[in-house]
Short mmCIF file of C-alpha atoms in Angstrom, two decimals:
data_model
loop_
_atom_site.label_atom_id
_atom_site.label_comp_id
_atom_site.label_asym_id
_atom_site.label_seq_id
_atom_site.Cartn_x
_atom_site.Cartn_y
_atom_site.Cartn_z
CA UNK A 840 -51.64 3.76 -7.95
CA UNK A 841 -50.40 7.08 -7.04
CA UNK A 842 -48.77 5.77 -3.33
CA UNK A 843 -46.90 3.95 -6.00
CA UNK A 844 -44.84 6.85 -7.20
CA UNK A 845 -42.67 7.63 -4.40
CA UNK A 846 -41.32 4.34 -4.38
CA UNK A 847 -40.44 4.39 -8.27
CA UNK A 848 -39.04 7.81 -7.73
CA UNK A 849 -36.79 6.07 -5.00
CA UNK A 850 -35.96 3.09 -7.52
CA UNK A 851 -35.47 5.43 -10.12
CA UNK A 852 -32.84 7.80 -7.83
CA UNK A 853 -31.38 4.49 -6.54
CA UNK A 854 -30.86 3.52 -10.03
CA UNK A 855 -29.45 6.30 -11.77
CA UNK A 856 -26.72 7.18 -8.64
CA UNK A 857 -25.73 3.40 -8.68
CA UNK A 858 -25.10 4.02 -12.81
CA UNK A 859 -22.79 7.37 -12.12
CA UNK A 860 -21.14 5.45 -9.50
CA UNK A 861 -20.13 3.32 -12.20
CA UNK A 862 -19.33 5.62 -15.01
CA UNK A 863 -16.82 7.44 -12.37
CA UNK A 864 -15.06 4.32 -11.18
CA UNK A 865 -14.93 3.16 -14.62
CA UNK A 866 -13.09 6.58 -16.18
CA UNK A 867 -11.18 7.11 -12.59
CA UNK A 868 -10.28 3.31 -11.72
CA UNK A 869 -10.60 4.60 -7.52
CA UNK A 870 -13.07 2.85 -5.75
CA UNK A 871 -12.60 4.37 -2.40
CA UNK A 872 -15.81 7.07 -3.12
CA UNK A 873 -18.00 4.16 -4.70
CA UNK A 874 -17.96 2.07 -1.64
CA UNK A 875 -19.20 4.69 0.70
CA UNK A 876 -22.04 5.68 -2.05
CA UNK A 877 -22.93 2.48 -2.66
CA UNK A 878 -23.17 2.11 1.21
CA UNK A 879 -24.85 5.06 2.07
CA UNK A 880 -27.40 4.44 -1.28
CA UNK A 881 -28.00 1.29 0.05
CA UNK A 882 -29.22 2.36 3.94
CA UNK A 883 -31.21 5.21 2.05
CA UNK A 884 -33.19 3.08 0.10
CA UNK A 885 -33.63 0.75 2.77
CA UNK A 886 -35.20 3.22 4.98
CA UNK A 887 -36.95 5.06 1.85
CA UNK A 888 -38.61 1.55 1.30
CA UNK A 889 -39.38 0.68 4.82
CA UNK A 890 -41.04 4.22 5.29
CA UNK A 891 -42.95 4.29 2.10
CA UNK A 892 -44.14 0.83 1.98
CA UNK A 893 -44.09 -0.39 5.52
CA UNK A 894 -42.87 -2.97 8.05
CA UNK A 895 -43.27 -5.83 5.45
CA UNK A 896 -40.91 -4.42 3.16
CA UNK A 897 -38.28 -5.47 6.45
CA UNK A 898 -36.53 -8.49 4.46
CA UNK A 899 -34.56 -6.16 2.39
CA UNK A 900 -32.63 -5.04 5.58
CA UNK A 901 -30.13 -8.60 5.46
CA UNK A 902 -28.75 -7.66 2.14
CA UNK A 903 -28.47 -4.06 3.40
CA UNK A 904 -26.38 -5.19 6.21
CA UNK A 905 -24.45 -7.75 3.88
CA UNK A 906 -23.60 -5.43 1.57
CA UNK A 907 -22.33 -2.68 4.09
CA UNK A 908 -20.29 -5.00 5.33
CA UNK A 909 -18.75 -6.00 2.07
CA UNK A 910 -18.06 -2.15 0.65
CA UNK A 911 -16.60 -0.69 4.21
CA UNK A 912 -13.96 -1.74 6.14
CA UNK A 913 -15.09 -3.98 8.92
CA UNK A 914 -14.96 -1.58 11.63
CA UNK A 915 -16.56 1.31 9.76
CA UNK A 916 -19.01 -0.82 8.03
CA UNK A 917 -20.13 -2.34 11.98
CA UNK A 918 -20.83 1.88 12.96
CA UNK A 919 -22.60 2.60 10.13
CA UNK A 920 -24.79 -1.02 10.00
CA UNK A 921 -25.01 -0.63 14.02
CA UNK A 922 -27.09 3.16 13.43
CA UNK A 923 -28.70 1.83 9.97
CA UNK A 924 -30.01 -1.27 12.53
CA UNK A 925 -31.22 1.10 15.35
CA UNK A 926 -33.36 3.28 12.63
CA UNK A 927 -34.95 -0.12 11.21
CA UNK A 928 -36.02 -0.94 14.66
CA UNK A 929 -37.08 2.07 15.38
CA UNK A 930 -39.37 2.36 12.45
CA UNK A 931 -40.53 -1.17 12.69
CA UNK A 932 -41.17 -0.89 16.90
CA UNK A 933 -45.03 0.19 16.56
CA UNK A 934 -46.51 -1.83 13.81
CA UNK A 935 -45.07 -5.78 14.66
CA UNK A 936 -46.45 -7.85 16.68
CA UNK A 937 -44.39 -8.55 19.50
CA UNK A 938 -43.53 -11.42 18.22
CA UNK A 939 -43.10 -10.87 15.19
CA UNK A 940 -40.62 -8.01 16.48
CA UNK A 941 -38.64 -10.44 18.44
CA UNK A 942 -37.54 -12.50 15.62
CA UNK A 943 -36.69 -9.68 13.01
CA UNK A 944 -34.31 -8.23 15.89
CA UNK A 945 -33.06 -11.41 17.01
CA UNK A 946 -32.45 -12.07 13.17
CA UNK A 947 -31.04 -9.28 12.22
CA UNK A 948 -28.74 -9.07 15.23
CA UNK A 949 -27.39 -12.36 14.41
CA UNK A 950 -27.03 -11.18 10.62
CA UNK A 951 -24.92 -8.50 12.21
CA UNK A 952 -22.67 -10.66 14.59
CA UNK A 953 -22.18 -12.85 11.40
CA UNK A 954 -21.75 -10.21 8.69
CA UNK A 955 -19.05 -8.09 11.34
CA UNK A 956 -17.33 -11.69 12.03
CA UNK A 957 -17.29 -12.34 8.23
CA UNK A 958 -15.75 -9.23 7.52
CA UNK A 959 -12.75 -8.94 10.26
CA UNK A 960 -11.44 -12.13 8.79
CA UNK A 961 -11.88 -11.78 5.53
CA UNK A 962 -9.53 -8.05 6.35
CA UNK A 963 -6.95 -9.98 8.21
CA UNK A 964 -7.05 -12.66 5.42
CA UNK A 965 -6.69 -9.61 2.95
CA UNK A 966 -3.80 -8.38 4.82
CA UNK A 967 -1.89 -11.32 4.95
CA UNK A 968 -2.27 -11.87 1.24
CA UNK A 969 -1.38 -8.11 0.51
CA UNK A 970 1.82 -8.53 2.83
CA UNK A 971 2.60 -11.81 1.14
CA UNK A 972 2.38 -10.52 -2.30
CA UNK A 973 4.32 -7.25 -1.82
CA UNK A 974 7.02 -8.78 0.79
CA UNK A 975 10.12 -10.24 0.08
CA UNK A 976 10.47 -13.08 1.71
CA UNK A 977 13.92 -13.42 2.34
CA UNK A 978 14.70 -9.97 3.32
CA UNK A 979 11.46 -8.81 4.39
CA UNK A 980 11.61 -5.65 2.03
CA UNK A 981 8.76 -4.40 -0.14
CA UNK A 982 9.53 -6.67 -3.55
CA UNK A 983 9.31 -5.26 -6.98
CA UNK A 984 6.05 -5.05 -6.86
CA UNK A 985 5.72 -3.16 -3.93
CA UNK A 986 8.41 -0.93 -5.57
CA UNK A 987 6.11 -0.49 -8.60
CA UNK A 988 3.70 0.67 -6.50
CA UNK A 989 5.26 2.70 -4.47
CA UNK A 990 6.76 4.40 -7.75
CA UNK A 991 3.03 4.96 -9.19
CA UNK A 992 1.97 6.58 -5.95
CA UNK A 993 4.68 8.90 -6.62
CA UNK A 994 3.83 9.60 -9.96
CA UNK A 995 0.58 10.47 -8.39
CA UNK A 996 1.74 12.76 -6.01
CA UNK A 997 4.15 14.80 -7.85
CA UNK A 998 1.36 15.98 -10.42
CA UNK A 999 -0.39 17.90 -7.30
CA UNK A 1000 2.49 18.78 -5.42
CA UNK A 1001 6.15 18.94 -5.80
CA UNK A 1002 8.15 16.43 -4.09
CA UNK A 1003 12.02 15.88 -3.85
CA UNK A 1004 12.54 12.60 -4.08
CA UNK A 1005 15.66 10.67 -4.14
CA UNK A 1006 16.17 7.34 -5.59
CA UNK A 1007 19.51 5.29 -4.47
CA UNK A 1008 19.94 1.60 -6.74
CA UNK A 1009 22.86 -0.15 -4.38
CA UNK A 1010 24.21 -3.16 -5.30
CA UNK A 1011 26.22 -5.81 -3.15
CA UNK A 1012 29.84 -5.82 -4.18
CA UNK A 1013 31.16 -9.09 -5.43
CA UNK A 1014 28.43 -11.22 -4.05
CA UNK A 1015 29.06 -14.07 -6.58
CA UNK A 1016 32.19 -15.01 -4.89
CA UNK A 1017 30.18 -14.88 -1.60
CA UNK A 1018 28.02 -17.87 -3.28
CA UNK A 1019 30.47 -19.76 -5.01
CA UNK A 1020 32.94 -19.73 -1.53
CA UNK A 1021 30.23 -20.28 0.71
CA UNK A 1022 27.46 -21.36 -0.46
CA UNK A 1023 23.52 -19.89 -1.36
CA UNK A 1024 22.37 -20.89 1.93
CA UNK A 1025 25.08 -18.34 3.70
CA UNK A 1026 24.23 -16.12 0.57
CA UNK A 1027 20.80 -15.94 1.47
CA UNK A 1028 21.61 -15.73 5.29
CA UNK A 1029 24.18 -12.40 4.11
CA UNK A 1030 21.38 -11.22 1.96
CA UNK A 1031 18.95 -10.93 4.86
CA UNK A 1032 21.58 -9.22 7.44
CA UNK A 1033 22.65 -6.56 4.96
CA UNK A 1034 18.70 -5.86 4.28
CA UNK A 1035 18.59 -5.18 8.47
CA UNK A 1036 21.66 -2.89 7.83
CA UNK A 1037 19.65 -1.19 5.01
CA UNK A 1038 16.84 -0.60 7.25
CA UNK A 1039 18.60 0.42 10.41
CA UNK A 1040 20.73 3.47 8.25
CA UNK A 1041 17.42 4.80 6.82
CA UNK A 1042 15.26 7.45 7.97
CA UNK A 1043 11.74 6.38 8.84
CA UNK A 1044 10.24 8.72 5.57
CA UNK A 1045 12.27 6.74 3.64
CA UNK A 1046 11.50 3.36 1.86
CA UNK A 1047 13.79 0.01 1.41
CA UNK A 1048 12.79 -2.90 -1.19
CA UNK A 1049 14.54 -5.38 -2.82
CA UNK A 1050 15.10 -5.09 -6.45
CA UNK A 1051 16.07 -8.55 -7.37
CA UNK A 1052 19.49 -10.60 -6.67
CA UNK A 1053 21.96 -8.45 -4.39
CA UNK A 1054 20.13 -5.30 -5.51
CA UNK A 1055 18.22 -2.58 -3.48
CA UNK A 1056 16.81 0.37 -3.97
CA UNK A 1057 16.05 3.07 -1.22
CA UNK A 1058 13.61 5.87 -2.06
CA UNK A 1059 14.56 8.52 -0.11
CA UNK A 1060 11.35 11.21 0.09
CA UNK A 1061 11.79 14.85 0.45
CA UNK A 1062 15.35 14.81 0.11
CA UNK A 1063 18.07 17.17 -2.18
CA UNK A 1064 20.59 14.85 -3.98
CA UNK A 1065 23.24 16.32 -1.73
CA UNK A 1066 21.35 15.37 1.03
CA UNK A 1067 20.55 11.93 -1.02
CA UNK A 1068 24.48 11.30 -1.24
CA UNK A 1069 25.31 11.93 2.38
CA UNK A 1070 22.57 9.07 3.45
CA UNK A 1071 24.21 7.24 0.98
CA UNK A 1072 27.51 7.55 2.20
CA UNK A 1073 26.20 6.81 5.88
CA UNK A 1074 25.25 3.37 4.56
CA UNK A 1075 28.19 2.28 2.78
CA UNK A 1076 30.51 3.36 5.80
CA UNK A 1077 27.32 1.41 7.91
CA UNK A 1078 28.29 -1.98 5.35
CA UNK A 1079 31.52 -1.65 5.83
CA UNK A 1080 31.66 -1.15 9.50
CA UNK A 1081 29.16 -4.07 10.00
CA UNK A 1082 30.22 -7.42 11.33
CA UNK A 1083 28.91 -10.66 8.93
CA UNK A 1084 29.70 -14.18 11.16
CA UNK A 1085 28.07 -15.98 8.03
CA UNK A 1086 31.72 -15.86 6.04
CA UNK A 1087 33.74 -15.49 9.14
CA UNK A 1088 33.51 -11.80 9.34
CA UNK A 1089 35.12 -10.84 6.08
CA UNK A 1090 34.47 -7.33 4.90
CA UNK A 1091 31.49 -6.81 2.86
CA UNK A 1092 30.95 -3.64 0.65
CA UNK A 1093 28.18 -2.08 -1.93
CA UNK A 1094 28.26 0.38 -4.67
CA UNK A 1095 25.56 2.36 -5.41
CA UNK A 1096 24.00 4.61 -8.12
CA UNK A 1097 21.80 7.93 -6.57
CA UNK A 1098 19.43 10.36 -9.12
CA UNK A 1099 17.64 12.60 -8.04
CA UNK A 1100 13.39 12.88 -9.83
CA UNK A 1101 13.24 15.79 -12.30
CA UNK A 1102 10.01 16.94 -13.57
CA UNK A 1103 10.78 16.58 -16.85
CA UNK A 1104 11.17 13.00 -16.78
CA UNK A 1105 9.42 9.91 -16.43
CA UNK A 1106 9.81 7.51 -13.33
CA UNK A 1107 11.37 4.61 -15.97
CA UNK A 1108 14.01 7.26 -17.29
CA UNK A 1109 15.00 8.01 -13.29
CA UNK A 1110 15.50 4.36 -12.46
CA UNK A 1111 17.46 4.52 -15.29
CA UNK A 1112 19.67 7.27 -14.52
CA UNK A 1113 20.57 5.92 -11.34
CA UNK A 1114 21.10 1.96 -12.17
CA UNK A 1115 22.92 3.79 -14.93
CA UNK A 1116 24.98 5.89 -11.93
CA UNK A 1117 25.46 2.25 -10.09
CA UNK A 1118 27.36 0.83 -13.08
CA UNK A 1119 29.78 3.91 -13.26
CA UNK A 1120 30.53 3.75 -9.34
CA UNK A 1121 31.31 -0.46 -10.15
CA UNK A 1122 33.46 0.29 -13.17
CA UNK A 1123 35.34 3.44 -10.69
CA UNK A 1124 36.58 0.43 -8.40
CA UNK A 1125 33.49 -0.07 -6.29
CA UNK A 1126 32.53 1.08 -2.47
CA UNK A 1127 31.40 3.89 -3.89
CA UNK A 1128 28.56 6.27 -5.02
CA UNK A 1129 28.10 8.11 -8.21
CA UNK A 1130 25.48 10.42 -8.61
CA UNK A 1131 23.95 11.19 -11.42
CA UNK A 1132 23.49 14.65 -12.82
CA UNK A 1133 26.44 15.72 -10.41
CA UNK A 1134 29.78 14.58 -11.73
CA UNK A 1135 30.98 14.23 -8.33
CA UNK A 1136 31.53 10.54 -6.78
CA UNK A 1137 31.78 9.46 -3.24
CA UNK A 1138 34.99 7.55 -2.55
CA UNK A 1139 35.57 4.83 0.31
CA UNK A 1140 32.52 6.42 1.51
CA UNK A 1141 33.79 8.98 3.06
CA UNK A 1142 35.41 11.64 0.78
CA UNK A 1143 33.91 13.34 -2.13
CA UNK A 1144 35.79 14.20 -4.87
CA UNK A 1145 35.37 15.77 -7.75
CA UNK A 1146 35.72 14.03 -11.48
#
């Protein structure tokens, strides 16, 4: 009875980690720590089991391996099974029979191949799905929900450290004619060159999506406004200057509204500051920027002037 203990010491550890694992991903939402606890919990008990109760307690190595493979990224999750593997044999060399030794390593190295195989798919498949979901397909921007995203992570950040951040809404200048003279198909084809002229006149810090229609946004990261408003400028004299064979090289231009994050606001009331900015610089003639906070605008891009 008493060789018994150990072992329900081990369940009883086992059990009481794998219920503060959950208690902290249920108050934090992260699972990023859980995985590699669950993981490591998981080998642990493994080899506490083996150890304690002997070779015939092998069997509960497969679901060891499976479920290695399913918390940790395939490549991390092949290391750690791969020295979790070696350990098993190690401890199981002695007491099999050599045949009996054969088949659990031939086994469990096939359990491996299939687990590792299993898992780099199911990442790329992952991948694809994540890049599909937070891609726009026409213009090959982040979409709004990659925006939203990108937007929480900065929530995130700016409680631990402060970060300038720049946010620039810009908006296609009379793009309606565009469809009604030549058609959605060329509107589509003119949305997807001006997104490669978005991309090409930012930095590689900074961030491009696709707010919906003929609207952007640009997050611009650790930048002043001033600094903000001089990219800015750079990409509507970029538009401007930019050849567009879909409508037989007619000028194109944007307006757009730039605010820079205070941290006394929420994220919702800066987008709203600068879409807010983005309707001033359309109803001051367009091709131009207004920034918000400043009460300066940027004229024809290339002049600032005071208002």
């Amino acid at each position: 009875m008493q060789q018994d203990y150990p072992i329900a010491l081990l369940n009883i550890t086992a059990t009481l980690v794998t219920l503060t694992v959950f208690v902290q991903v249920f108050l934090t939402k992260k699972t990023s720590f859980a995985r590699w606890m669950l993981s490591v919990l998981s080998a642990m008990t493994l080899l506490g089991t083996i150890y304690l109760k002997g070779a015939d307690q092998l069997f509960w190595a497969y679901p060891t391996l499976a479920t290695i493979f399913y918390m940790l990224s395939a490549h991390i999750a092949a290391l750690v099974a791969g020295i979790i593997l070696a350990v098993v044999i190690v401890f199981v060399y002695s007491v099999l029979a050599p045949i009996h030794l054969s088949t659990a390593i031939a086994t469990l190295i096939l359990t491996y191949a299939f687990a590792y195989a299993f898992s780099v798919k199911m990442q790329r498949k992952n991948h694809q799905l994540r890049n599909s979901a937070f891609t726009d397909s026409l213009t090959s921007l982040g979409n709004r929900r990659a925006l939203d995203e990108r937007l929480q992570v900065i929530e995130e950040t700016r409680k631990k450290q402060p970060i300038e951040y720049c946010l620039l809404v810009i908006d296609i200048d009379f793009f309606k004619s565009i469809n009604d003279e030549f058609g959605h198909v060329t509107g589509d084809q003119v949305l997807s060159a001006f997104a490669n002229v978005l991309k090409l006149g930012i930095r590689g810090k900074d961030e491009a999506f696709r707010y919906g229609g003929e609207e952007f946004v640009i997050i611009l990261e650790k930048t002043e406004l001033l600094n903000g408003v001089t990219i800015s400028q750079n990409l509507l004299k970029d538009i401007e200057a930019s050849n567009w064979p879909h409508i037989n090289d007619k000028v194109i231009t944007a307006s757009g509204g730039i605010a820079q994050l205070n941290e006394s606001e929420t994220i919702a009331q800066w987008i709203a500051r600068a879409d807010k900015a983005l309707y001033q610089a359309k109803d001051c003639g367009r091709n131009n920027v207004i920034a918000a906070q400043c009460n300066f605008k940027i004229q024809n891009p290339f002049k600032i002037v005071s208002s």
